[in-house]
Amino acid sequence: MMLSFRNRVALTSILYKEIHRFMRIWVQTLVPPAITISLYFVIFGSLIGKRIGEMGGFDYMSFIVPGLIMMSVITNSYSNVASSFFSAKWQRNVEEMLVAPVPNWVIVAGYVGGGMCRGILVGSIVTLVSLLFVDIQIHNVAVIIITVMLTSAVFALGGLINAIFANSFDDISIIPTFILTPLTYLGGVFYSISLLPEFWQGVSQINPIVYMVNAFRYGFLGISDVSLTVAFTVISLFVVTLFTIAMVLISKGIGLRS
Amino acid sequence: MQAALQISGLKKTYKGGFQAVKGLDLEVQKGDFFALLGPNGAGKSTTIGVITSLVNKTAGTVKVFGHDIDKELDTAKSFLGLVPQEFNFNQFEAPLTILVNQAGYYGVPRQLAFERTEKYLKQLDLWDKRNEPSRNLSGGMKRRLMIARALMHEPQVLILDEPTAGVDIELRRHMWNYLRELNAEGITIILTTHYLEEAEMLCRNIAIIDQGLIVENTSMKALLAKLHVETFVLDIIPTKQTPTLAEYPSRLIDDHTFEVDVDKSQSINDVFIQLTEQGISVQSMRNKSNRLEELFLTLVANNAAPKAKGN
């Protein structure tokens, strides 16, 4: 995986293309998460949150902020790569890269990098919006940065794998609807998993989003339902595994070469 | 002379079991203007797909300037420029963005990519459209955009898969001139086309592929020399006299149209002499069909005949 001059230019070109794509359609990509998150704050924070009281030693609004930011990072990293790569397959402009001497890892890194950029940008917008509703405290900025980078990478890779297998636009909405959304809502965004019965706490341990949300929450509030070491190990393992799968699929030309 | 492209024993069987290419051997010399002809489904696009690594081959070897695509794929790719049959660029992006990004995939620095984009868009009369979403371009403009895109890394071999399909005659001639200029600059051009006149006008060498095999591979001159008989259509001024020709198979199609088959050993002058003696005036004359077209149909029919017998 040598980053030669040619590969660096190719990687920059893919990244530029990806960032240019979601910036060009900013009304579809950047504005909706800000509106959605504002509604979450109004409903779960201001209206219902006041009745819930404290959670984990913090008022409910402060408790859900990290989870809501992470939720936007997850969905946007995933959907950016899924829709962009599938669209490139569908319009066949992915062939522009396949006929060029672009190594497979550069294609993966370029698309995943683009997805991470959108996830992190949307996460930053959501963070700014949340400042209108709550004072955000920061416990450990390094944990925040590492968690958001790794998490966006995991879901950007997930979106890429989804797009590689997808044969229609329906195929790139099935996973977010039936798997990603339930895992996110059950991943401790709105509640501490310590509130669950012991059995469901155990079940929650197999949900990777629990580790991401809790590590991220630790960065802001200094509290977590899981060990930070375990959380980073789990997220890193996901990055390595999904990267390997994506590389194998692209190398074999699954869904790309006949 | 160095071979720009060497293909030997190429086979491709698709998942469903369809064998598109059945052991194809082909060599294209550096600087050649080469035509790859064949009926629909003959295996032309599959062969191009394998050369450009868009299709995984089942067997055989492909070398581009001596670089085996199995061992030195990136080097081989850097020599090739592809203009595919279907529009395969992002319809929402502008030509400027498409070309600059394409150059980037080949490692061309951004500043140089912008310079080349201006050069090729101007040469192909697309500079005014550089910021238009490409979906708004006409069919001919889209074809030219794909040619510009294929040239961004200044390839040594340009492969064009039916580049003038759906392009009007004026634009087609313009594109022919442009391709001739590229070839004169030293770029090897491999062309597939359904317009046999196009192949005859442009190409020096030709391979005809049918049912996944090369059925003819020779120079255009040598191929056309194989045509023994040419049919001429004469537009005549109607008279009461029915034209008849000694030694020339001929037929009167209608009052105005008379067809004559002329063998290579015969002279067309004799036809005019005989008609003049009969008091028949010829207003104009043309070939009944493109010469290459006749040969093409003969070769493809000959290739199909033994298999039909076998069945």
Coordinates of C-alpha atoms in Angstrom, one line a residue:
Chain A
M1 CA 0.0 0.0 0.0
M2 CA 2.7 2.5 -1.0
L3 CA 1.5 6.1 -1.2
S4 CA 3.4 7.0 -4.4
F5 CA 2.9 10.4 -6.0
R6 CA 0.4 8.8 -8.5
N7 CA -1.6 7.1 -5.8
R8 CA -1.6 10.3 -3.7
V9 CA -3.0 12.3 -6.7
A10 CA -5.6 9.5 -7.3
L11 CA -6.7 9.4 -3.7
T12 CA -7.0 13.2 -3.6
S13 CA -9.1 13.1 -6.8
I14 CA -11.5 10.6 -5.3
L15 CA -11.7 12.5 -2.1
Y16 CA -12.3 15.7 -4.0
K17 CA -15.0 14.1 -6.1
E18 CA -16.7 12.7 -3.0
I19 CA -16.6 15.9 -1.0
H20 CA -17.7 17.9 -4.1
R21 CA -20.7 15.6 -4.5
F22 CA -22.2 16.0 -1.1
M23 CA -21.4 19.7 -1.0
R24 CA -23.1 20.2 -4.3
I25 CA -26.3 18.7 -3.0
W26 CA -25.9 20.3 0.5
V27 CA -29.7 20.8 0.8
Q28 CA -30.1 17.1 0.7
T29 CA -27.0 16.1 2.6
L30 CA -26.2 18.7 5.3
V31 CA -29.5 20.5 6.1
P32 CA -31.8 17.6 7.0
P33 CA -29.7 16.2 9.8
A34 CA -29.6 19.7 11.4
I35 CA -33.4 19.9 11.2
T36 CA -33.9 16.3 12.5
I37 CA -31.6 16.8 15.4
S38 CA -33.3 20.1 16.3
L39 CA -36.6 18.2 16.5
Y40 CA -35.0 15.5 18.7
F41 CA -33.7 18.3 21.1
V42 CA -37.1 20.0 21.2
I43 CA -39.1 16.8 21.8
F44 CA -36.8 14.5 23.8
G45 CA -34.8 17.3 25.4
S46 CA -37.0 20.2 26.2
L47 CA -40.5 18.6 26.3
I48 CA -40.1 15.0 27.5
G49 CA -36.6 15.3 28.9
K50 CA -37.7 17.6 31.7
R51 CA -40.0 15.0 32.9
I52 CA -37.3 12.3 32.8
G53 CA -34.9 14.1 35.0
E54 CA -31.3 13.0 35.4
M55 CA -29.5 10.1 33.7
G56 CA -26.0 9.0 34.6
G57 CA -25.7 12.0 36.8
F58 CA -26.5 14.5 34.0
D59 CA -29.7 16.2 32.9
Y60 CA -31.4 14.2 30.1
M61 CA -30.6 16.8 27.4
S62 CA -26.8 16.7 28.2
F63 CA -27.0 12.9 28.3
I64 CA -28.4 12.5 24.8
V65 CA -26.3 15.1 23.0
P66 CA -23.3 12.8 22.4
G67 CA -25.6 10.0 21.2
L68 CA -27.5 12.2 18.8
I69 CA -24.2 13.6 17.4
M70 CA -23.0 10.0 16.9
M71 CA -26.3 9.0 15.4
S72 CA -25.8 11.6 12.7
V73 CA -22.2 10.6 12.1
I74 CA -23.2 7.0 11.7
T75 CA -26.1 7.5 9.3
N76 CA -24.3 10.1 7.2
S77 CA -21.1 8.2 6.8
Y78 CA -23.0 5.1 5.8
S79 CA -25.5 6.7 3.4
N80 CA -22.9 8.9 1.7
V81 CA -20.7 5.9 0.6
A82 CA -23.7 3.6 -0.1
S83 CA -25.4 6.1 -2.4
S84 CA -22.3 7.5 -4.0
F85 CA -20.7 4.2 -4.8
F86 CA -23.9 2.5 -5.9
S87 CA -24.7 5.5 -8.1
A88 CA -21.2 5.2 -9.6
K89 CA -22.0 1.5 -10.3
W90 CA -25.4 2.3 -11.7
Q91 CA -24.2 5.1 -14.0
R92 CA -21.1 3.0 -14.7
N93 CA -18.8 5.9 -14.0
V94 CA -17.0 3.6 -11.5
E95 CA -15.4 2.3 -14.7
E96 CA -13.4 5.6 -14.8
M97 CA -11.5 4.3 -11.8
L98 CA -11.4 0.6 -12.8
V99 CA -9.7 1.3 -16.1
A100 CA -7.1 3.6 -14.5
P101 CA -4.1 2.4 -12.5
V102 CA -5.8 3.1 -9.2
P103 CA -5.0 0.5 -6.6
N104 CA -8.0 -1.0 -4.9
W105 CA -7.0 0.3 -1.5
V106 CA -7.0 3.8 -2.9
I107 CA -10.6 3.4 -4.2
V108 CA -11.6 2.1 -0.8
A109 CA -9.7 4.8 1.1
G110 CA -11.1 7.5 -1.2
Y111 CA -14.8 6.5 -0.8
V112 CA -14.4 5.8 2.9
G113 CA -12.6 9.1 3.4
G114 CA -15.4 10.9 1.6
G115 CA -18.0 9.2 3.8
M116 CA -16.0 10.1 6.9
C117 CA -15.8 13.7 5.8
R118 CA -19.5 14.0 5.4
G119 CA -20.1 12.1 8.7
I120 CA -17.7 14.4 10.6
L121 CA -19.0 17.6 8.9
V122 CA -22.6 16.7 9.7
G123 CA -21.6 15.7 13.3
S124 CA -20.0 19.2 13.6
I125 CA -23.1 20.9 12.3
V126 CA -25.2 18.9 14.8
T127 CA -22.9 19.9 17.6
L128 CA -23.3 23.5 16.7
V129 CA -27.1 23.2 16.6
S130 CA -27.0 21.4 20.0
L131 CA -25.2 24.5 21.4
L132 CA -28.5 26.3 20.9
F133 CA -30.2 24.0 23.4
V134 CA -27.6 22.9 25.9
D135 CA -24.1 23.8 27.2
I136 CA -21.8 21.1 26.0
Q137 CA -18.9 20.1 28.2
I138 CA -15.9 18.3 27.0
H139 CA -14.1 15.7 29.2
N140 CA -11.5 14.3 26.8
V141 CA -11.1 15.8 23.4
A142 CA -8.8 13.0 22.2
V143 CA -11.4 10.3 23.0
I144 CA -14.0 12.3 21.1
I145 CA -11.8 12.7 18.0
I146 CA -10.6 9.0 17.9
T147 CA -14.2 7.7 18.5
V148 CA -15.7 9.8 15.8
M149 CA -12.9 9.0 13.3
L150 CA -13.1 5.2 13.9
T151 CA -17.0 5.1 14.0
S152 CA -17.3 7.1 10.8
A153 CA -14.8 4.7 9.2
V154 CA -16.7 1.7 10.3
F155 CA -20.0 2.9 8.8
A156 CA -18.4 4.3 5.7
L157 CA -16.9 0.9 5.1
G158 CA -20.3 -0.7 5.8
G159 CA -21.9 1.6 3.3
L160 CA -19.3 0.7 0.7
I161 CA -19.9 -3.1 1.2
N162 CA -23.6 -2.5 1.0
A163 CA -23.2 -0.7 -2.3
I164 CA -20.9 -3.3 -3.7
F165 CA -23.6 -6.0 -3.3
A166 CA -26.5 -3.7 -4.2
N167 CA -28.3 -4.3 -7.5
S168 CA -31.0 -1.6 -7.0
F169 CA -31.6 1.6 -5.1
D170 CA -33.9 -0.4 -2.8
D171 CA -30.9 -2.6 -1.8
I172 CA -29.1 0.4 -0.3
S173 CA -32.0 1.4 1.8
I174 CA -32.8 -2.0 3.3
I175 CA -29.8 -2.2 5.6
P176 CA -30.2 1.3 7.0
T177 CA -33.9 0.8 7.6
F178 CA -33.9 -2.7 9.0
I179 CA -30.5 -3.0 10.7
L180 CA -28.8 0.3 11.2
T181 CA -31.8 2.3 12.6
P182 CA -32.8 -0.4 15.2
L183 CA -29.2 -0.9 16.2
T184 CA -28.7 2.9 16.6
Y185 CA -31.9 3.4 18.7
L186 CA -31.1 0.4 20.8
G187 CA -27.4 1.5 21.1
G188 CA -27.8 3.6 24.2
V189 CA -28.4 7.0 22.4
F190 CA -31.5 7.8 24.5
Y191 CA -30.8 5.7 27.6
S192 CA -28.1 4.1 29.7
I193 CA -28.0 0.4 29.2
S194 CA -27.6 0.0 32.9
L195 CA -31.3 0.8 33.1
L196 CA -32.1 -2.4 31.2
P197 CA -32.7 -5.8 32.8
E198 CA -29.6 -7.9 33.0
F199 CA -30.6 -10.1 30.1
W200 CA -31.0 -7.2 27.7
Q201 CA -27.8 -5.6 29.0
G202 CA -26.1 -8.8 27.8
V203 CA -27.8 -8.6 24.5
S204 CA -26.8 -5.0 24.1
Q205 CA -23.1 -6.1 24.4
I206 CA -23.3 -7.5 20.9
N207 CA -24.5 -4.2 19.5
P208 CA -21.4 -2.4 18.2
I209 CA -23.1 1.0 18.4
V210 CA -23.3 0.7 22.2
Y211 CA -19.5 0.9 22.3
M212 CA -19.3 3.8 19.9
V213 CA -22.0 5.9 21.7
N214 CA -20.5 5.2 25.1
A215 CA -16.9 6.0 24.1
F216 CA -18.2 9.2 22.5
R217 CA -20.2 10.0 25.6
Y218 CA -17.2 9.4 27.8
G219 CA -15.3 12.0 25.7
F220 CA -18.0 14.6 26.5
L221 CA -19.3 13.7 30.0
G222 CA -16.7 11.3 31.4
I223 CA -19.3 8.5 31.9
S224 CA -19.6 5.2 30.0
D225 CA -21.5 2.0 30.4
V226 CA -18.6 0.0 28.9
S227 CA -14.8 0.0 29.3
L228 CA -13.0 2.5 27.0
T229 CA -10.4 -0.1 26.2
V230 CA -13.0 -2.7 25.2
A231 CA -14.9 0.0 23.2
F232 CA -11.8 1.0 21.2
T233 CA -10.8 -2.6 20.6
V234 CA -14.3 -3.5 19.3
I235 CA -14.5 -0.5 17.0
S236 CA -10.9 -1.0 15.7
L237 CA -11.7 -4.7 15.0
F238 CA -14.7 -3.6 13.0
V239 CA -12.6 -1.2 11.0
V240 CA -10.0 -3.9 10.2
T241 CA -12.6 -6.6 9.4
L242 CA -14.8 -4.4 7.2
F243 CA -11.7 -2.9 5.4
T244 CA -10.5 -6.4 4.7
I245 CA -13.9 -7.5 3.4
A246 CA -14.2 -4.4 1.2
M247 CA -10.7 -5.0 -0.3
V248 CA -11.5 -8.7 -1.1
L249 CA -14.8 -7.8 -2.7
I250 CA -13.2 -5.0 -4.9
S251 CA -10.2 -7.1 -5.8
K252 CA -12.5 -9.9 -6.9
G253 CA -14.6 -7.4 -8.8
I254 CA -17.8 -8.5 -7.1
G255 CA -20.6 -6.4 -8.6
L256 CA -18.0 -4.5 -10.6
R257 CA -16.4 -6.7 -13.2
S258 CA -18.2 -9.4 -15.2
Chain B
M1 CA 8.0 -3.0 -34.9
Q2 CA 6.9 -3.2 -31.3
A3 CA 3.4 -4.7 -30.7
A4 CA 1.1 -2.2 -28.9
L5 CA -1.3 -5.1 -28.1
Q6 CA -0.8 -8.8 -28.1
I7 CA -3.6 -11.2 -27.2
S8 CA -3.2 -14.9 -27.3
G9 CA -5.6 -17.7 -26.5
L10 CA -8.1 -15.4 -24.9
K11 CA -11.2 -17.1 -23.6
K12 CA -14.1 -15.7 -21.7
T13 CA -17.0 -17.7 -20.4
Y14 CA -19.7 -15.7 -18.5
K15 CA -21.4 -17.0 -15.3
G16 CA -24.4 -18.4 -17.2
G17 CA -22.0 -20.5 -19.3
F18 CA -22.1 -18.3 -22.4
Q19 CA -18.7 -18.4 -24.1
A20 CA -18.2 -15.0 -25.6
V21 CA -14.6 -15.4 -26.6
K22 CA -13.2 -18.8 -27.6
G23 CA -9.4 -18.6 -28.0
L24 CA -8.8 -15.3 -29.7
D25 CA -5.3 -14.4 -31.0
L26 CA -4.6 -10.8 -32.1
E27 CA -1.7 -8.5 -32.5
V28 CA -1.8 -4.7 -33.1
Q29 CA 1.3 -2.9 -34.0
K30 CA 2.4 0.4 -32.5
G31 CA 1.1 3.4 -34.5
D32 CA -1.6 1.3 -36.3
F33 CA -5.1 2.4 -37.0
F34 CA -6.8 -1.0 -36.4
A35 CA -10.4 -2.0 -37.0
L36 CA -12.1 -4.8 -35.0
L37 CA -15.3 -5.7 -36.7
G38 CA -17.9 -8.2 -36.0
P39 CA -21.7 -8.6 -35.8
N40 CA -23.5 -7.9 -32.5
G41 CA -22.5 -10.5 -29.8
A42 CA -19.4 -11.5 -31.7
G43 CA -17.2 -10.8 -28.7
K44 CA -15.7 -7.4 -29.5
S45 CA -16.8 -5.6 -26.4
T46 CA -15.9 -8.5 -24.2
T47 CA -12.4 -8.5 -25.7
I48 CA -12.1 -4.7 -25.1
G49 CA -13.4 -5.3 -21.6
V50 CA -10.7 -7.8 -20.9
I51 CA -8.0 -5.6 -22.3
T52 CA -9.1 -2.7 -20.1
S53 CA -9.7 -4.9 -17.1
L54 CA -13.4 -4.4 -16.9
V55 CA -14.0 -8.0 -17.6
N56 CA -12.2 -10.9 -15.9
K57 CA -10.9 -13.3 -18.5
T58 CA -11.2 -17.1 -18.2
A59 CA -7.9 -17.9 -20.0
G60 CA -5.2 -16.5 -22.2
T61 CA -2.8 -13.6 -22.0
V62 CA -3.0 -9.9 -22.9
K63 CA 0.0 -7.7 -23.2
V64 CA 0.1 -4.0 -23.7
F65 CA 3.5 -2.8 -25.0
G66 CA 4.8 -6.1 -23.6
H67 CA 3.3 -5.6 -20.1
D68 CA 1.2 -8.6 -19.1
I69 CA -2.1 -7.5 -17.5
D70 CA -1.8 -10.4 -15.1
K71 CA 1.6 -9.2 -13.8
E72 CA 1.9 -5.5 -14.6
L73 CA -1.7 -4.4 -14.7
D74 CA -1.2 -0.8 -13.6
T75 CA 1.6 -0.2 -16.1
A76 CA -0.5 -1.8 -18.9
K77 CA -3.5 0.4 -17.9
S78 CA -1.4 3.6 -18.0
F79 CA -0.9 3.0 -21.8
L80 CA -4.6 2.6 -22.5
G81 CA -7.3 5.1 -23.1
L82 CA -10.9 3.8 -23.5
V83 CA -13.9 5.3 -25.2
P84 CA -16.7 2.8 -24.3
Q85 CA -19.8 2.1 -26.2
E86 CA -22.2 3.3 -23.5
F87 CA -22.1 6.7 -21.8
N88 CA -20.4 6.0 -18.5
F89 CA -19.7 9.3 -16.9
N90 CA -21.6 10.9 -14.0
Q91 CA -24.4 12.7 -15.7
F92 CA -24.7 15.2 -12.9
E93 CA -21.1 16.4 -13.1
A94 CA -19.8 19.0 -15.6
P95 CA -17.2 18.1 -18.3
L96 CA -14.6 20.1 -16.5
T97 CA -15.0 18.1 -13.3
I98 CA -15.2 14.8 -15.1
L99 CA -12.0 15.4 -17.0
V100 CA -9.9 16.8 -14.1
N101 CA -10.9 13.9 -11.9
Q102 CA -10.2 11.3 -14.6
A103 CA -6.7 12.8 -15.0
G104 CA -6.2 12.5 -11.3
Y105 CA -7.0 8.8 -11.3
Y106 CA -3.9 8.4 -13.6
G107 CA -1.8 10.6 -11.2
V108 CA -1.8 13.7 -13.4
P109 CA -1.4 16.7 -11.0
R110 CA -4.3 19.1 -10.8
Q111 CA -2.7 22.1 -12.5
L112 CA -1.6 20.0 -15.5
A113 CA -5.1 18.3 -15.5
F114 CA -6.7 21.7 -15.9
E115 CA -4.4 22.6 -18.8
R116 CA -5.1 19.4 -20.6
T117 CA -8.9 19.8 -19.9
E118 CA -8.8 23.1 -21.7
K119 CA -6.8 21.7 -24.5
Y120 CA -9.0 18.7 -25.2
L121 CA -12.3 20.5 -24.6
K122 CA -11.3 23.2 -27.1
Q123 CA -10.1 20.6 -29.6
L124 CA -13.4 18.8 -29.4
D125 CA -15.6 22.0 -29.4
L126 CA -16.8 21.4 -25.8
W127 CA -15.1 24.3 -24.0
D128 CA -18.3 26.4 -23.9
K129 CA -20.0 23.5 -22.2
R130 CA -17.3 22.9 -19.6
N131 CA -19.5 23.9 -16.6
E132 CA -22.9 22.4 -17.9
P133 CA -24.1 19.3 -16.2
S134 CA -23.2 16.6 -18.7
R135 CA -26.7 15.2 -18.8
N136 CA -27.6 18.4 -20.8
L137 CA -25.1 17.7 -23.6
S138 CA -26.3 16.3 -26.9
G139 CA -25.4 12.7 -27.9
G140 CA -22.6 13.9 -30.1
M141 CA -21.2 16.1 -27.4
K142 CA -21.3 13.2 -24.9
R143 CA -19.3 11.0 -27.4
R144 CA -16.7 13.7 -27.7
L145 CA -16.6 14.2 -24.0
M146 CA -15.7 10.5 -23.6
I147 CA -12.9 10.9 -26.2
A148 CA -11.5 13.9 -24.3
R149 CA -11.7 11.9 -21.1
A150 CA -9.8 9.0 -22.6
L151 CA -7.0 11.4 -23.7
M152 CA -6.5 13.1 -20.3
H153 CA -3.5 10.9 -19.4
E154 CA -2.2 11.0 -23.0
P155 CA -2.4 7.2 -23.6
Q156 CA -0.3 5.4 -26.2
V157 CA -3.2 3.2 -27.3
L158 CA -6.8 4.6 -27.7
I159 CA -9.5 2.0 -27.9
L160 CA -12.8 3.3 -29.2
D161 CA -15.9 1.0 -29.0
E162 CA -18.3 2.3 -31.6
P163 CA -17.4 5.9 -31.1
T164 CA -19.7 7.3 -33.8
A165 CA -22.9 5.4 -33.0
G166 CA -25.8 7.8 -33.2
V167 CA -23.6 10.7 -34.4
D168 CA -24.7 12.7 -37.5
I169 CA -22.7 12.5 -40.7
E170 CA -21.1 16.0 -40.3
L171 CA -19.9 15.3 -36.8
R172 CA -18.8 11.8 -37.7
R173 CA -16.5 13.2 -40.4
H174 CA -15.2 15.7 -37.9
M175 CA -14.4 12.9 -35.5
W176 CA -12.7 10.9 -38.2
N177 CA -10.4 13.8 -38.9
Y178 CA -9.7 14.2 -35.3
L179 CA -8.9 10.5 -34.9
R180 CA -6.6 10.7 -38.0
E181 CA -4.7 13.6 -36.4
L182 CA -4.3 11.6 -33.1
N183 CA -3.0 8.6 -35.1
A184 CA -0.6 10.9 -37.1
E185 CA 0.7 12.0 -33.7
G186 CA 1.7 8.4 -33.0
I187 CA -1.3 7.1 -31.0
T188 CA -2.2 3.6 -31.8
I189 CA -6.0 3.4 -32.4
I190 CA -8.2 0.4 -32.1
L191 CA -11.7 0.9 -33.4
T192 CA -14.8 -1.1 -33.4
T193 CA -17.7 0.1 -35.5
H194 CA -20.8 -0.9 -37.2
Y195 CA -20.2 1.6 -40.0
L196 CA -18.0 -0.4 -42.3
E197 CA -17.4 2.7 -44.4
E198 CA -15.8 4.2 -41.3
A199 CA -13.4 1.2 -41.0
E200 CA -12.5 1.4 -44.7
M201 CA -11.9 5.1 -44.5
L202 CA -9.8 5.1 -41.4
C203 CA -8.1 1.8 -40.7
R204 CA -5.0 0.3 -42.2
N205 CA -5.4 -3.1 -40.7
I206 CA -8.5 -5.1 -39.7
A207 CA -9.6 -8.1 -37.8
I208 CA -13.1 -9.6 -38.2
I209 CA -14.4 -11.4 -35.2
D210 CA -17.4 -13.7 -35.2
Q211 CA -18.7 -16.0 -32.5
G212 CA -15.7 -15.3 -30.3
L213 CA -13.1 -16.1 -32.9
I214 CA -11.0 -14.1 -35.4
V215 CA -12.2 -15.1 -38.9
E216 CA -9.9 -12.7 -40.8
N217 CA -6.9 -10.6 -39.7
T218 CA -5.1 -8.7 -42.5
S219 CA -4.5 -5.3 -44.0
M220 CA -7.4 -3.4 -45.3
K221 CA -5.9 -3.4 -48.8
A222 CA -5.3 -7.1 -48.8
L223 CA -8.9 -7.7 -47.6
L224 CA -10.5 -5.5 -50.2
A225 CA -8.3 -7.2 -52.8
K226 CA -10.2 -10.4 -52.0
L227 CA -13.3 -8.9 -53.4
H228 CA -13.5 -10.4 -56.9
V229 CA -16.8 -8.9 -58.1
E230 CA -18.2 -5.5 -57.6
T231 CA -21.8 -4.5 -58.4
F232 CA -22.4 -1.1 -59.9
V233 CA -25.8 0.6 -60.0
L234 CA -26.2 2.7 -63.1
D235 CA -28.9 5.4 -63.4
I236 CA -30.0 5.4 -67.0
I237 CA -32.3 7.5 -69.1
P238 CA -35.3 5.3 -70.0
T239 CA -35.5 4.1 -73.6
K240 CA -37.6 1.5 -75.4
Q241 CA -34.4 -0.5 -75.7
T242 CA -33.7 -3.1 -72.9
P243 CA -30.0 -2.9 -72.1
T244 CA -28.1 -6.2 -72.5
L245 CA -24.4 -6.8 -71.9
A246 CA -22.2 -9.5 -73.3
E247 CA -20.0 -11.2 -70.6
Y248 CA -21.3 -9.0 -67.8
P249 CA -24.1 -10.4 -65.5
S250 CA -26.6 -7.6 -65.4
R251 CA -30.3 -6.9 -64.6
L252 CA -32.7 -4.1 -65.2
I253 CA -34.2 -3.1 -61.8
D254 CA -36.7 -0.5 -63.2
D255 CA -36.8 1.9 -66.1
H256 CA -34.1 4.1 -64.5
T257 CA -31.9 1.5 -62.7
F258 CA -29.6 -1.0 -64.2
E259 CA -27.2 -3.2 -62.2
V260 CA -24.0 -4.7 -63.5
D261 CA -21.6 -7.2 -61.9
V262 CA -18.0 -6.4 -62.9
D263 CA -15.2 -8.9 -62.2
K264 CA -11.7 -7.7 -61.2
S265 CA -10.4 -9.0 -64.5
Q266 CA -12.9 -7.0 -66.5
S267 CA -13.0 -3.3 -67.4
I268 CA -16.0 -1.0 -66.6
N269 CA -15.1 0.8 -69.9
D270 CA -16.5 -2.1 -71.9
V271 CA -19.9 -1.7 -70.1
F272 CA -20.1 2.0 -71.2
I273 CA -19.1 1.1 -74.7
Q274 CA -21.8 -1.6 -75.0
L275 CA -24.4 0.7 -73.6
T276 CA -23.5 3.6 -75.8
E277 CA -23.7 1.3 -78.8
Q278 CA -27.3 0.4 -77.7
G279 CA -28.1 4.2 -77.5
I280 CA -28.4 4.1 -73.7
S281 CA -27.2 7.1 -71.7
V282 CA -25.9 6.7 -68.2
Q283 CA -26.6 9.7 -65.9
S284 CA -24.7 8.5 -62.8
M285 CA -23.1 5.4 -61.3
R286 CA -22.4 4.2 -57.7
N287 CA -21.3 1.0 -55.9
K288 CA -24.3 -1.1 -54.9
S289 CA -23.0 -1.5 -51.4
N290 CA -19.8 -0.7 -49.4
R291 CA -17.1 -3.0 -50.6
L292 CA -16.1 -3.9 -47.1
E293 CA -19.7 -4.6 -46.2
E294 CA -19.9 -7.3 -48.9
L295 CA -16.7 -8.9 -47.7
F296 CA -17.8 -8.7 -44.1
L297 CA -21.1 -10.4 -44.8
T298 CA -19.3 -13.1 -46.8
L299 CA -16.8 -13.9 -44.1
V300 CA -19.4 -14.0 -41.3
A301 CA -21.7 -16.2 -43.4
N302 CA -18.7 -18.5 -44.2
N303 CA -17.9 -18.8 -40.5
A304 CA -21.5 -19.6 -39.6
A305 CA -22.0 -22.2 -42.4
P306 CA -19.8 -25.0 -41.1
K307 CA -21.3 -24.7 -37.7
A308 CA -24.8 -24.7 -39.1
K309 CA -24.0 -28.0 -40.9
G310 CA -22.6 -29.4 -37.7
N311 CA -25.8 -28.7 -35.9

